[in-house]
Amino acid sequence: MDVIATHSNADFDGLASMVAARKLFPEAKLVLPGGGQEAVRNFLAVHDLDIAKLKDIDLSQITRLILVDTQDPDRIGALSSYVENPAVEVVLFDHHLKPQASRADRSKHSVIELVGATTTLLIEQLRRRHIPVTPFEATVMALGLYEETGSFTFSSTTSRDFEAGAFLAAAGADLNMVAEILNSPLDPDAVALLNDLLEHSEVHYLEGRKVLVATSTVDRCRGEAAGVVHRLAELQGVDAVLVAVMMADRVEVIGRSRRPEIDVGWIAREFGGGGHAVAAAATVKGQTLAEVKERVVRLLTTHYRPTLLAQDVMTRPVKAIEVDTSVTEAGQRMTAYGLNVFPILDEKDHYAGIVSRESIQKALFHRLGKMAVRDIMQTDAYVAQPDTSFHEIETAMIERNQRFVPIITDRKIVGVITRTDLLRTLHDDVLKVARMRTMRSGEAEAGIGGPRRNVKGLLRSRLPHRLVKVLEDAGQLADRCEVPLFVVGGCVRDLLLAIENLDLDLVVEGDGIAFARKLGEALHARVKVHERFGTAILLSADGFRLDVATARTEYYEYPTALPTVEQSSIKKDLYRRDFTMNALAVRLNGKGFGDVLDFYGGQRDLNDKVIRVLHGLSFVEDPTRVFRAVRFECRFGFHLGKDTAALIAGAVKMNLFQRLSGHRLLEELKLLLDERDPKQAIKRLAELNLLKFIHPKLSWSDRLDRLLAALDEAVDWYRLLYLDRKMEVWLVYMMGLLELLPERAVKDVLKRFPFSEQEATRLKMARVGCHKVIRRLASQRSLKPADVYHLLSGLSDETLLLLMAKSKGETVKRQVSAFLTTYQQVKPILTGRDLKAMGLKPGPQFKKILDRLLHARLNGEVKTESEERDLVMKFAGLKMDS
């Protein structure tokens, strides 16, 4: 007699595997030796799967035992003795690792492979043997497959599971029934267990992952504990959960993991249980709940290093002051650097204490500005070491109400952890939980991502392999040099937006120039250094460029001034950026390669398509950021945040743009007008009342609207015509803006902005020449090609596009088009060398002859070389030799 069985307290994967196995062994009897979970029992109460009871079977007649979803004799009740009976053939189907040596080692018919569900292994057997399944059977199998793989979201899911799911869908599985059964609400006993686990849980940060350990004495939910643990993991948004539940005579240990690197199967096996990396369980007898929990924690913390340490969270390098710094100077430096606390160093650069802004302000209020900070510093503040756990620091900061923790090594301060660092780390966990709570089962997480995100996969999929290799090599070099290294700014923004950007900017917390020289040596690249700014450029032989900078902070002596720059941390370096979406970094060091650093909500703003400054004085310090904001609005289709728009209005009222040098403003205007939609950018400048800073008389009008629309058409036509021909698009639109200004205003613009000599000449020629050329082209309908050529040949392509845009009739447009597409390419066949060979003496007459030839060729008077020679002889007054 054949018997098919699964483990006690069977889940849907065990039940589904039994149903599938019966398709392979049609005469076998199905048996649940230890009952099933409540959801399984409820299902069987409605659907009869012809499952026999053990008491109704003569076990002595068993000749073949087919075990599915288990290999453990201790989990099959009364059938366990038949596993070791040599007279009974044992067949195994399981996707779990073997907890111990068993008959599986001797069975000739075992299928034990690491896939997402045992159901998958059975479905593969059915497909291989071309055994059909009914829609109801497919539905039962889908219940097992979807439950065990978390609707294909668990990290243990493989491509084979997806293929099995496709097979079941094609066989008519009722997925609505699957969703209804698997997503059923928890009963009151399960809710009681869940609440008790939540109240008795603690988080451990291990291997960069968040692991929840929980205990409960609620034993009213024996059959549903595994389902509750799964809900607990989803609710708390953790990477793994290990739960110990006290039953009447034993402790049940249940583990679930979303990350195979946190192997809960290993923990279960230490307790004599079994399972695999992402789902496992064990039954422990003879130990108390406290003892089991203590051992779980000990196993976790000895096997997995607690990696969320002070050094992972702290800010570095640190701005500090000396003990003899005056209170007045300390206050000024706090304001310049935007800090609220300074660590204080003694004469040997050893940590001595801290001083807060409140202490400084109180001292100043009492007119103690000349006092040294040593007299008001706090010396008993809690300090930590780089390997202090984050949990310990969190507890100390909360209990002591301490906003700032110095991180000390050998009495030297190597970093600090602020309340912002603390809140951001905790906030990441809260966001993760909130996202998981709002997501439906099986729903993929959408959007750019949260603050703690790793984009290693994006880097490898969206950047050329060579660039990825450069970044990996740079990160490994940074590890050897013991300096943090990041790629920052626009390339990170565009990576998250799926826009190609191969301009890589690296930032080093430390000596950027020294690192750049070492990297240049490793990459065999030339290094160009700018000592003043702490930056370097790496140039390879094939033209590849890499910018490397020292992490730095900056402050402004007065509004619109160029910044004063000093070495600082990556956090401060990002804070000096223009907008939150550009204040993003990706770590390149090996340990955290691909980790996103988002201190200021840049990813959120990318998701919301919002352009937002980092602080209220951003435009006061650098008004050119206003033009950058408009540029990014138009490029990405984003919109200004409400506060940012208000700050721009304030900057306009303060008239800060008049203080800007013409050079800085012109550079921003060039970039703005070089965008894909300059008309929209100019219109946005008008809406923000910014056109007047180009010139007070410049404003939006219907005339400007029409001219810019015509320029758009002309530029688009040119781009299609000349895919590889360079044209200064910004210059075309600048010409268009100057068209609306009176002569005196144009001179003011040319004086205000430092155009190059060539640019200024083209702007003047466009201003003066366009009107004359248009009149001549429009008034003389019988112009020949040579006449058009001579009228237009001295004008730049930019001016010609302005001509096309300004002309109201089609005649001028056709003539300019003919010039650009045809007339410019016309050349005489004969050259000066040919004229010399014909006996003509070189001199001014050569140019006249060649000009005459070009004229004739343009007008179609000559077409062949022979006709050109005849014309030359006639023009030169010579006769052909016979």
mmCIF file of C-alpha atoms in Angstrom, residues 5 38 43 118 220 487 673 708:
data_model
loop_
_atom_site.group_PDB
_atom_site.id
_atom_site.type_symbol
_atom_site.label_atom_id
_atom_site.label_comp_id
_atom_site.label_asym_id
_atom_site.label_seq_id
_atom_site.Cartn_x
_atom_site.Cartn_y
_atom_site.Cartn_z
ATOM 1 C CA ALA A 5 1.993 12.158 4.052
ATOM 2 C CA GLU A 38 -6.404 26.222 10.981
ATOM 3 C CA PHE A 43 -10.356 24.530 3.660
ATOM 4 C CA THR A 118 7.835 21.803 -2.540
ATOM 5 C CA ARG A 220 -4.391 29.477 22.301
ATOM 6 C CA VAL A 487 29.544 59.302 -6.132
ATOM 7 C CA LEU A 673 18.534 78.390 -23.149
ATOM 8 C CA LEU A 708 9.851 81.926 -29.708
#
